[in-house]
Amino acid sequence: MDPYDYNANADEEFVSDVLERLERRLPVFRGALRIDSYSSLHDVTPDRYPFAGPQTGIEGYADAWGGSGHGFKLAPAIGRRLADWIIDGKIDDESRQLSHDRIDEGRLFVQKFGGNRG
């Protein structure tokens, strides 16, 4: 899929299904006005865990991405780690697990269960 050329329109059948389920689960939403809907892409890494930390070969640069929609809940903790890395220049072993290099080095996270992994 081309991330610069995809259909950003929401699938009406999917939206209708979700709204019906929402109204059954939370009746207060019956008759609520839907203003807009859209579709978007998620950035997903091969092991479905985000990348975070310094980029090899780019001096002084660190970032975080690939959270596949979980970034909003991970952002406070990852942001704190990024700030520590940038200010102190130190990366602890726990944080190193999210290294951008882990894929090339064969250090992917492996799960024995499916579902939400972030």
PDB file of N, CA and C in Angstrom, residues 6-106:
ATOM      1  N   TYR A   6      -3.741   6.453  -0.724  1.00  0.00           N
ATOM      2  CA  TYR A   6      -4.677   5.423  -0.287  1.00  0.00           C
ATOM      3  C   TYR A   6      -6.035   6.073  -0.053  1.00  0.00           C
ATOM      4  N   ASN A   7      -7.068   5.260   0.029  1.00  0.00           N
ATOM      5  CA  ASN A   7      -8.421   5.751   0.228  1.00  0.00           C
ATOM      6  C   ASN A   7      -8.619   6.109   1.703  1.00  0.00           C
ATOM      7  N   ALA A   8      -8.727   7.386   1.991  1.00  0.00           N
ATOM      8  CA  ALA A   8      -8.891   7.848   3.371  1.00  0.00           C
ATOM      9  C   ALA A   8     -10.359   7.935   3.784  1.00  0.00           C
ATOM     10  N   ASN A   9     -11.266   7.516   2.906  1.00  0.00           N
ATOM     11  CA  ASN A   9     -12.684   7.535   3.248  1.00  0.00           C
ATOM     12  C   ASN A   9     -13.022   6.346   4.140  1.00  0.00           C
ATOM     13  N   ALA A  10     -13.864   6.583   5.119  1.00  0.00           N
ATOM     14  CA  ALA A  10     -14.292   5.502   6.005  1.00  0.00           C
ATOM     15  C   ALA A  10     -15.218   4.566   5.247  1.00  0.00           C
ATOM     16  N   ASP A  11     -15.096   3.283   5.512  1.00  0.00           N
ATOM     17  CA  ASP A  11     -15.975   2.278   4.927  1.00  0.00           C
ATOM     18  C   ASP A  11     -17.328   2.357   5.642  1.00  0.00           C
ATOM     19  N   GLU A  12     -18.359   2.743   4.916  1.00  0.00           N
ATOM     20  CA  GLU A  12     -19.668   2.992   5.536  1.00  0.00           C
ATOM     21  C   GLU A  12     -20.255   1.741   6.179  1.00  0.00           C
ATOM     22  N   GLU A  13     -20.037   0.586   5.582  1.00  0.00           N
ATOM     23  CA  GLU A  13     -20.550  -0.655   6.170  1.00  0.00           C
ATOM     24  C   GLU A  13     -19.894  -0.910   7.539  1.00  0.00           C
ATOM     25  N   PHE A  14     -18.593  -0.695   7.606  1.00  0.00           N
ATOM     26  CA  PHE A  14     -17.867  -0.864   8.870  1.00  0.00           C
ATOM     27  C   PHE A  14     -18.346   0.153   9.904  1.00  0.00           C
ATOM     28  N   VAL A  15     -18.476   1.409   9.495  1.00  0.00           N
ATOM     29  CA  VAL A  15     -18.917   2.463  10.418  1.00  0.00           C
ATOM     30  C   VAL A  15     -20.309   2.141  10.954  1.00  0.00           C
ATOM     31  N   SER A  16     -21.212   1.709  10.089  1.00  0.00           N
ATOM     32  CA  SER A  16     -22.569   1.358  10.528  1.00  0.00           C
ATOM     33  C   SER A  16     -22.542   0.221  11.542  1.00  0.00           C
ATOM     34  N   ASP A  17     -21.723  -0.786  11.268  1.00  0.00           N
ATOM     35  CA  ASP A  17     -21.600  -1.920  12.184  1.00  0.00           C
ATOM     36  C   ASP A  17     -21.079  -1.464  13.550  1.00  0.00           C
ATOM     37  N   VAL A  18     -20.052  -0.635  13.551  1.00  0.00           N
ATOM     38  CA  VAL A  18     -19.475  -0.149  14.810  1.00  0.00           C
ATOM     39  C   VAL A  18     -20.494   0.698  15.571  1.00  0.00           C
ATOM     40  N   LEU A  19     -21.216   1.561  14.867  1.00  0.00           N
ATOM     41  CA  LEU A  19     -22.212   2.404  15.537  1.00  0.00           C
ATOM     42  C   LEU A  19     -23.339   1.572  16.143  1.00  0.00           C
ATOM     43  N   GLU A  20     -23.776   0.532  15.433  1.00  0.00           N
ATOM     44  CA  GLU A  20     -24.812  -0.353  15.977  1.00  0.00           C
ATOM     45  C   GLU A  20     -24.328  -1.034  17.256  1.00  0.00           C
ATOM     46  N   ARG A  21     -23.101  -1.511  17.239  1.00  0.00           N
ATOM     47  CA  ARG A  21     -22.534  -2.164  18.422  1.00  0.00           C
ATOM     48  C   ARG A  21     -22.388  -1.166  19.577  1.00  0.00           C
ATOM     49  N   LEU A  22     -21.943   0.047  19.250  1.00  0.00           N
ATOM     50  CA  LEU A  22     -21.781   1.081  20.269  1.00  0.00           C
ATOM     51  C   LEU A  22     -23.121   1.394  20.932  1.00  0.00           C
ATOM     52  N   GLU A  23     -24.165   1.539  20.128  1.00  0.00           N
ATOM     53  CA  GLU A  23     -25.486   1.865  20.663  1.00  0.00           C
ATOM     54  C   GLU A  23     -26.048   0.737  21.524  1.00  0.00           C
ATOM     55  N   ARG A  24     -25.750  -0.515  21.149  1.00  0.00           N
ATOM     56  CA  ARG A  24     -26.197  -1.638  21.978  1.00  0.00           C
ATOM     57  C   ARG A  24     -25.456  -1.658  23.314  1.00  0.00           C
ATOM     58  N   ARG A  25     -24.178  -1.384  23.264  1.00  0.00           N
ATOM     59  CA  ARG A  25     -23.353  -1.441  24.485  1.00  0.00           C
ATOM     60  C   ARG A  25     -23.571  -0.215  25.376  1.00  0.00           C
ATOM     61  N   LEU A  26     -23.707   0.951  24.741  1.00  0.00           N
ATOM     62  CA  LEU A  26     -23.895   2.206  25.475  1.00  0.00           C
ATOM     63  C   LEU A  26     -25.107   2.934  24.890  1.00  0.00           C
ATOM     64  N   PRO A  27     -26.295   2.597  25.362  1.00  0.00           N
ATOM     65  CA  PRO A  27     -27.524   3.160  24.796  1.00  0.00           C
ATOM     66  C   PRO A  27     -27.560   4.686  24.756  1.00  0.00           C
ATOM     67  N   VAL A  28     -26.787   5.353  25.601  1.00  0.00           N
ATOM     68  CA  VAL A  28     -26.770   6.812  25.603  1.00  0.00           C
ATOM     69  C   VAL A  28     -26.353   7.366  24.233  1.00  0.00           C
ATOM     70  N   PHE A  29     -25.675   6.560  23.425  1.00  0.00           N
ATOM     71  CA  PHE A  29     -25.231   7.019  22.106  1.00  0.00           C
ATOM     72  C   PHE A  29     -26.298   6.869  21.021  1.00  0.00           C
ATOM     73  N   ARG A  30     -27.446   6.294  21.347  1.00  0.00           N
ATOM     74  CA  ARG A  30     -28.510   6.168  20.339  1.00  0.00           C
ATOM     75  C   ARG A  30     -28.918   7.552  19.859  1.00  0.00           C
ATOM     76  N   GLY A  31     -28.917   7.715  18.571  1.00  0.00           N
ATOM     77  CA  GLY A  31     -29.311   8.981  17.981  1.00  0.00           C
ATOM     78  C   GLY A  31     -28.222  10.040  17.966  1.00  0.00           C
ATOM     79  N   ALA A  32     -27.041   9.694  18.425  1.00  0.00           N
ATOM     80  CA  ALA A  32     -25.938  10.672  18.415  1.00  0.00           C
ATOM     81  C   ALA A  32     -25.583  11.038  16.978  1.00  0.00           C
ATOM     82  N   LEU A  33     -25.183  12.245  16.777  1.00  0.00           N
ATOM     83  CA  LEU A  33     -24.820  12.741  15.453  1.00  0.00           C
ATOM     84  C   LEU A  33     -23.359  12.419  15.155  1.00  0.00           C
ATOM     85  N   ARG A  34     -23.143  11.714  14.064  1.00  0.00           N
ATOM     86  CA  ARG A  34     -21.775  11.451  13.613  1.00  0.00           C
ATOM     87  C   ARG A  34     -21.393  12.584  12.676  1.00  0.00           C
ATOM     88  N   ILE A  35     -20.364  13.312  13.020  1.00  0.00           N
ATOM     89  CA  ILE A  35     -19.954  14.465  12.223  1.00  0.00           C
ATOM     90  C   ILE A  35     -19.068  14.053  11.063  1.00  0.00           C
ATOM     91  N   ASP A  36     -18.128  13.163  11.302  1.00  0.00           N
ATOM     92  CA  ASP A  36     -17.190  12.789  10.247  1.00  0.00           C
ATOM     93  C   ASP A  36     -16.561  11.442  10.575  1.00  0.00           C
ATOM     94  N   SER A  37     -16.041  10.798   9.568  1.00  0.00           N
ATOM     95  CA  SER A  37     -15.305   9.541   9.717  1.00  0.00           C
ATOM     96  C   SER A  37     -14.207   9.512   8.676  1.00  0.00           C
ATOM     97  N   TYR A  38     -13.138   8.818   8.982  1.00  0.00           N
ATOM     98  CA  TYR A  38     -12.051   8.672   8.013  1.00  0.00           C
ATOM     99  C   TYR A  38     -11.272   7.402   8.325  1.00  0.00           C
ATOM    100  N   SER A  39     -10.478   6.981   7.401  1.00  0.00           N
ATOM    101  CA  SER A  39      -9.583   5.851   7.643  1.00  0.00           C
ATOM    102  C   SER A  39      -8.156   6.371   7.627  1.00  0.00           C
ATOM    103  N   SER A  40      -7.273   5.627   8.251  1.00  0.00           N
ATOM    104  CA  SER A  40      -5.871   6.037   8.288  1.00  0.00           C
ATOM    105  C   SER A  40      -4.988   4.799   8.343  1.00  0.00           C
ATOM    106  N   LEU A  41      -3.708   5.028   8.282  1.00  0.00           N
ATOM    107  CA  LEU A  41      -2.741   3.940   8.312  1.00  0.00           C
ATOM    108  C   LEU A  41      -2.068   3.873   9.677  1.00  0.00           C
ATOM    109  N   HIS A  42      -1.636   2.704  10.048  1.00  0.00           N
ATOM    110  CA  HIS A  42      -0.855   2.507  11.266  1.00  0.00           C
ATOM    111  C   HIS A  42       0.559   2.126  10.865  1.00  0.00           C
ATOM    112  N   ASP A  43       1.525   2.671  11.573  1.00  0.00           N
ATOM    113  CA  ASP A  43       2.909   2.248  11.339  1.00  0.00           C
ATOM    114  C   ASP A  43       3.174   1.043  12.233  1.00  0.00           C
ATOM    115  N   VAL A  44       3.533  -0.069  11.612  1.00  0.00           N
ATOM    116  CA  VAL A  44       3.709  -1.319  12.330  1.00  0.00           C
ATOM    117  C   VAL A  44       5.091  -1.883  12.029  1.00  0.00           C
ATOM    118  N   THR A  45       5.818  -2.251  13.067  1.00  0.00           N
ATOM    119  CA  THR A  45       7.133  -2.863  12.901  1.00  0.00           C
ATOM    120  C   THR A  45       6.958  -4.368  12.685  1.00  0.00           C
ATOM    121  N   PRO A  46       7.977  -5.054  12.201  1.00  0.00           N
ATOM    122  CA  PRO A  46       7.852  -6.495  11.952  1.00  0.00           C
ATOM    123  C   PRO A  46       7.459  -7.318  13.182  1.00  0.00           C
ATOM    124  N   ASP A  47       7.844  -6.883  14.378  1.00  0.00           N
ATOM    125  CA  ASP A  47       7.478  -7.636  15.584  1.00  0.00           C
ATOM    126  C   ASP A  47       6.358  -6.962  16.372  1.00  0.00           C
ATOM    127  N   ARG A  48       5.817  -5.901  15.809  1.00  0.00           N
ATOM    128  CA  ARG A  48       4.677  -5.171  16.377  1.00  0.00           C
ATOM    129  C   ARG A  48       4.993  -4.425  17.671  1.00  0.00           C
ATOM    130  N   TYR A  49       6.257  -4.178  17.941  1.00  0.00           N
ATOM    131  CA  TYR A  49       6.665  -3.343  19.063  1.00  0.00           C
ATOM    132  C   TYR A  49       7.303  -2.084  18.499  1.00  0.00           C
ATOM    133  N   PRO A  50       7.121  -0.941  19.164  1.00  0.00           N
ATOM    134  CA  PRO A  50       7.653   0.310  18.613  1.00  0.00           C
ATOM    135  C   PRO A  50       9.175   0.359  18.615  1.00  0.00           C
ATOM    136  N   PHE A  51       9.685   1.224  17.775  1.00  0.00           N
ATOM    137  CA  PHE A  51      11.096   1.585  17.803  1.00  0.00           C
ATOM    138  C   PHE A  51      11.207   2.834  18.671  1.00  0.00           C
ATOM    139  N   ALA A  52      12.241   2.910  19.473  1.00  0.00           N
ATOM    140  CA  ALA A  52      12.461   4.113  20.272  1.00  0.00           C
ATOM    141  C   ALA A  52      13.929   4.210  20.626  1.00  0.00           C
ATOM    142  N   GLY A  53      14.456   5.412  20.499  1.00  0.00           N
ATOM    143  CA  GLY A  53      15.830   5.651  20.907  1.00  0.00           C
ATOM    144  C   GLY A  53      16.669   6.273  19.822  1.00  0.00           C
ATOM    145  N   PRO A  54      17.964   6.291  20.063  1.00  0.00           N
ATOM    146  CA  PRO A  54      18.889   6.882  19.095  1.00  0.00           C
ATOM    147  C   PRO A  54      18.910   6.097  17.788  1.00  0.00           C
ATOM    148  N   GLN A  55      19.103   6.801  16.695  1.00  0.00           N
ATOM    149  CA  GLN A  55      19.239   6.173  15.378  1.00  0.00           C
ATOM    150  C   GLN A  55      20.720   5.966  15.089  1.00  0.00           C
ATOM    151  N   THR A  56      21.106   4.745  14.791  1.00  0.00           N
ATOM    152  CA  THR A  56      22.493   4.460  14.436  1.00  0.00           C
ATOM    153  C   THR A  56      22.881   5.271  13.209  1.00  0.00           C
ATOM    154  N   GLY A  57      24.023   5.923  13.282  1.00  0.00           N
ATOM    155  CA  GLY A  57      24.526   6.674  12.138  1.00  0.00           C
ATOM    156  C   GLY A  57      24.044   8.109  12.047  1.00  0.00           C
ATOM    157  N   ILE A  58      23.169   8.526  12.958  1.00  0.00           N
ATOM    158  CA  ILE A  58      22.690   9.909  12.961  1.00  0.00           C
ATOM    159  C   ILE A  58      23.009  10.491  14.336  1.00  0.00           C
ATOM    160  N   GLU A  59      24.131  11.120  14.453  1.00  0.00           N
ATOM    161  CA  GLU A  59      24.624  11.646  15.729  1.00  0.00           C
ATOM    162  C   GLU A  59      23.626  12.603  16.381  1.00  0.00           C
ATOM    163  N   GLY A  60      23.285  12.337  17.632  1.00  0.00           N
ATOM    164  CA  GLY A  60      22.426  13.223  18.403  1.00  0.00           C
ATOM    165  C   GLY A  60      20.948  13.149  18.082  1.00  0.00           C
ATOM    166  N   TYR A  61      20.532  12.169  17.286  1.00  0.00           N
ATOM    167  CA  TYR A  61      19.125  12.070  16.896  1.00  0.00           C
ATOM    168  C   TYR A  61      18.487  10.844  17.547  1.00  0.00           C
ATOM    169  N   ALA A  62      17.315  11.032  18.113  1.00  0.00           N
ATOM    170  CA  ALA A  62      16.545   9.928  18.682  1.00  0.00           C
ATOM    171  C   ALA A  62      15.079  10.160  18.349  1.00  0.00           C
ATOM    172  N   ASP A  63      14.341   9.088  18.149  1.00  0.00           N
ATOM    173  CA  ASP A  63      12.913   9.212  17.880  1.00  0.00           C
ATOM    174  C   ASP A  63      12.181   7.961  18.349  1.00  0.00           C
ATOM    175  N   ALA A  64      10.877   7.979  18.196  1.00  0.00           N
ATOM    176  CA  ALA A  64      10.037   6.834  18.538  1.00  0.00           C
ATOM    177  C   ALA A  64       8.922   6.746  17.512  1.00  0.00           C
ATOM    178  N   TRP A  65       8.685   5.549  16.988  1.00  0.00           N
ATOM    179  CA  TRP A  65       7.603   5.344  16.029  1.00  0.00           C
ATOM    180  C   TRP A  65       7.327   3.848  15.911  1.00  0.00           C
ATOM    181  N   GLY A  66       6.284   3.520  15.170  1.00  0.00           N
ATOM    182  CA  GLY A  66       5.944   2.120  14.944  1.00  0.00           C
ATOM    183  C   GLY A  66       5.058   1.536  16.025  1.00  0.00           C
ATOM    184  N   GLY A  67       4.322   2.386  16.726  1.00  0.00           N
ATOM    185  CA  GLY A  67       3.477   1.912  17.818  1.00  0.00           C
ATOM    186  C   GLY A  67       2.149   1.332  17.386  1.00  0.00           C
ATOM    187  N   SER A  68       1.877   1.300  16.103  1.00  0.00           N
ATOM    188  CA  SER A  68       0.660   0.721  15.530  1.00  0.00           C
ATOM    189  C   SER A  68      -0.615   1.134  16.261  1.00  0.00           C
ATOM    190  N   GLY A  69      -0.733   2.399  16.559  1.00  0.00           N
ATOM    191  CA  GLY A  69      -1.935   2.903  17.216  1.00  0.00           C
ATOM    192  C   GLY A  69      -1.841   2.944  18.732  1.00  0.00           C
ATOM    193  N   HIS A  70      -0.776   2.411  19.296  1.00  0.00           N
ATOM    194  CA  HIS A  70      -0.610   2.405  20.747  1.00  0.00           C
ATOM    195  C   HIS A  70       0.258   3.561  21.224  1.00  0.00           C
ATOM    196  N   GLY A  71       0.776   4.349  20.307  1.00  0.00           N
ATOM    197  CA  GLY A  71       1.683   5.433  20.665  1.00  0.00           C
ATOM    198  C   GLY A  71       1.102   6.417  21.658  1.00  0.00           C
ATOM    199  N   PHE A  72      -0.196   6.673  21.572  1.00  0.00           N
ATOM    200  CA  PHE A  72      -0.813   7.649  22.475  1.00  0.00           C
ATOM    201  C   PHE A  72      -0.695   7.216  23.933  1.00  0.00           C
ATOM    202  N   LYS A  73      -0.767   5.926  24.200  1.00  0.00           N
ATOM    203  CA  LYS A  73      -0.681   5.481  25.593  1.00  0.00           C
ATOM    204  C   LYS A  73       0.756   5.219  26.025  1.00  0.00           C
ATOM    205  N   LEU A  74       1.636   4.963  25.058  1.00  0.00           N
ATOM    206  CA  LEU A  74       3.044   4.713  25.372  1.00  0.00           C
ATOM    207  C   LEU A  74       3.864   6.001  25.406  1.00  0.00           C
ATOM    208  N   ALA A  75       3.331   7.067  24.817  1.00  0.00           N
ATOM    209  CA  ALA A  75       4.088   8.315  24.647  1.00  0.00           C
ATOM    210  C   ALA A  75       4.664   8.887  25.941  1.00  0.00           C
ATOM    211  N   PRO A  76       3.933   8.932  27.049  1.00  0.00           N
ATOM    212  CA  PRO A  76       4.540   9.519  28.251  1.00  0.00           C
ATOM    213  C   PRO A  76       5.802   8.779  28.707  1.00  0.00           C
ATOM    214  N   ALA A  77       5.750   7.462  28.743  1.00  0.00           N
ATOM    215  CA  ALA A  77       6.915   6.688  29.194  1.00  0.00           C
ATOM    216  C   ALA A  77       8.050   6.751  28.183  1.00  0.00           C
ATOM    217  N   ILE A  78       7.727   6.603  26.912  1.00  0.00           N
ATOM    218  CA  ILE A  78       8.773   6.645  25.887  1.00  0.00           C
ATOM    219  C   ILE A  78       9.361   8.045  25.789  1.00  0.00           C
ATOM    220  N   GLY A  79       8.530   9.065  25.921  1.00  0.00           N
ATOM    221  CA  GLY A  79       9.025  10.441  25.888  1.00  0.00           C
ATOM    222  C   GLY A  79      10.017  10.715  27.003  1.00  0.00           C
ATOM    223  N   ARG A  80       9.720  10.191  28.183  1.00  0.00           N
ATOM    224  CA  ARG A  80      10.641  10.363  29.316  1.00  0.00           C
ATOM    225  C   ARG A  80      11.968   9.671  29.019  1.00  0.00           C
ATOM    226  N   ARG A  81      11.894   8.459  28.462  1.00  0.00           N
ATOM    227  CA  ARG A  81      13.120   7.723  28.120  1.00  0.00           C
ATOM    228  C   ARG A  81      13.919   8.465  27.051  1.00  0.00           C
ATOM    229  N   LEU A  82      13.228   8.965  26.042  1.00  0.00           N
ATOM    230  CA  LEU A  82      13.927   9.720  24.992  1.00  0.00           C
ATOM    231  C   LEU A  82      14.631  10.931  25.584  1.00  0.00           C
ATOM    232  N   ALA A  83      13.946  11.640  26.470  1.00  0.00           N
ATOM    233  CA  ALA A  83      14.562  12.814  27.103  1.00  0.00           C
ATOM    234  C   ALA A  83      15.808  12.411  27.890  1.00  0.00           C
ATOM    235  N   ASP A  84      15.719  11.309  28.624  1.00  0.00           N
ATOM    236  CA  ASP A  84      16.891  10.827  29.371  1.00  0.00           C
ATOM    237  C   ASP A  84      18.042  10.487  28.431  1.00  0.00           C
ATOM    238  N   TRP A  85      17.729   9.803  27.331  1.00  0.00           N
ATOM    239  CA  TRP A  85      18.770   9.421  26.375  1.00  0.00           C
ATOM    240  C   TRP A  85      19.446  10.655  25.792  1.00  0.00           C
ATOM    241  N   ILE A  86      18.619  11.629  25.434  1.00  0.00           N
ATOM    242  CA  ILE A  86      19.150  12.836  24.796  1.00  0.00           C
ATOM    243  C   ILE A  86      19.988  13.649  25.789  1.00  0.00           C
ATOM    244  N   ILE A  87      19.500  13.808  27.013  1.00  0.00           N
ATOM    245  CA  ILE A  87      20.202  14.626  28.007  1.00  0.00           C
ATOM    246  C   ILE A  87      21.429  13.914  28.580  1.00  0.00           C
ATOM    247  N   ASP A  88      21.261  12.656  28.983  1.00  0.00           N
ATOM    248  CA  ASP A  88      22.338  11.926  29.653  1.00  0.00           C
ATOM    249  C   ASP A  88      23.214  11.114  28.708  1.00  0.00           C
ATOM    250  N   GLY A  89      22.678  10.797  27.535  1.00  0.00           N
ATOM    251  CA  GLY A  89      23.423   9.959  26.599  1.00  0.00           C
ATOM    252  C   GLY A  89      23.529   8.510  27.033  1.00  0.00           C
ATOM    253  N   LYS A  90      22.690   8.105  27.991  1.00  0.00           N
ATOM    254  CA  LYS A  90      22.729   6.738  28.502  1.00  0.00           C
ATOM    255  C   LYS A  90      21.454   5.997  28.120  1.00  0.00           C
ATOM    256  N   ILE A  91      21.621   4.732  27.767  1.00  0.00           N
ATOM    257  CA  ILE A  91      20.481   3.896  27.410  1.00  0.00           C
ATOM    258  C   ILE A  91      20.517   2.665  28.305  1.00  0.00           C
ATOM    259  N   ASP A  92      19.467   2.462  29.103  1.00  0.00           N
ATOM    260  CA  ASP A  92      19.458   1.277  29.959  1.00  0.00           C
ATOM    261  C   ASP A  92      19.077   0.042  29.134  1.00  0.00           C
ATOM    262  N   ASP A  93      19.362  -1.132  29.675  1.00  0.00           N
ATOM    263  CA  ASP A  93      19.128  -2.376  28.941  1.00  0.00           C
ATOM    264  C   ASP A  93      17.660  -2.581  28.594  1.00  0.00           C
ATOM    265  N   GLU A  94      16.770  -2.194  29.491  1.00  0.00           N
ATOM    266  CA  GLU A  94      15.342  -2.346  29.231  1.00  0.00           C
ATOM    267  C   GLU A  94      14.922  -1.515  28.015  1.00  0.00           C
ATOM    268  N   SER A  95      15.394  -0.295  27.947  1.00  0.00           N
ATOM    269  CA  SER A  95      15.049   0.587  26.832  1.00  0.00           C
ATOM    270  C   SER A  95      15.729   0.157  25.539  1.00  0.00           C
ATOM    271  N   ARG A  96      16.899  -0.412  25.649  1.00  0.00           N
ATOM    272  CA  ARG A  96      17.649  -0.849  24.467  1.00  0.00           C
ATOM    273  C   ARG A  96      16.865  -1.903  23.667  1.00  0.00           C
ATOM    274  N   GLN A  97      15.940  -2.576  24.335  1.00  0.00           N
ATOM    275  CA  GLN A  97      15.135  -3.586  23.649  1.00  0.00           C
ATOM    276  C   GLN A  97      14.307  -2.989  22.513  1.00  0.00           C
ATOM    277  N   LEU A  98      14.012  -1.698  22.582  1.00  0.00           N
ATOM    278  CA  LEU A  98      13.217  -1.041  21.540  1.00  0.00           C
ATOM    279  C   LEU A  98      14.094  -0.421  20.454  1.00  0.00           C
ATOM    280  N   SER A  99      15.345  -0.798  20.423  1.00  0.00           N
ATOM    281  CA  SER A  99      16.314  -0.263  19.470  1.00  0.00           C
ATOM    282  C   SER A  99      15.844  -0.391  18.023  1.00  0.00           C
ATOM    283  N   HIS A 100      16.182   0.614  17.232  1.00  0.00           N
ATOM    284  CA  HIS A 100      15.895   0.574  15.797  1.00  0.00           C
ATOM    285  C   HIS A 100      16.668  -0.551  15.113  1.00  0.00           C
ATOM    286  N   ASP A 101      17.771  -0.969  15.692  1.00  0.00           N
ATOM    287  CA  ASP A 101      18.635  -1.990  15.088  1.00  0.00           C
ATOM    288  C   ASP A 101      18.190  -3.419  15.392  1.00  0.00           C
ATOM    289  N   ARG A 102      17.209  -3.609  16.243  1.00  0.00           N
ATOM    290  CA  ARG A 102      16.875  -4.963  16.682  1.00  0.00           C
ATOM    291  C   ARG A 102      16.419  -5.874  15.543  1.00  0.00           C
ATOM    292  N   ILE A 103      15.784  -5.327  14.536  1.00  0.00           N
ATOM    293  CA  ILE A 103      15.301  -6.154  13.432  1.00  0.00           C
ATOM    294  C   ILE A 103      16.488  -6.704  12.646  1.00  0.00           C
ATOM    295  N   ASP A 104      17.403  -5.810  12.250  1.00  0.00           N
ATOM    296  CA  ASP A 104      18.590  -6.241  11.501  1.00  0.00           C
ATOM    297  C   ASP A 104      19.451  -7.205  12.305  1.00  0.00           C
ATOM    298  N   GLU A 105      19.442  -7.065  13.620  1.00  0.00           N
ATOM    299  CA  GLU A 105      20.256  -7.918  14.486  1.00  0.00           C
ATOM    300  C   GLU A 105      19.533  -9.198  14.903  1.00  0.00           C
ATOM    301  N   GLY A 106      18.292  -9.369  14.430  1.00  0.00           N
ATOM    302  CA  GLY A 106      17.540 -10.581  14.744  1.00  0.00           C
ATOM    303  C   GLY A 106      17.038 -10.656  16.174  1.00  0.00           C
TER     304      GLY A 106
END
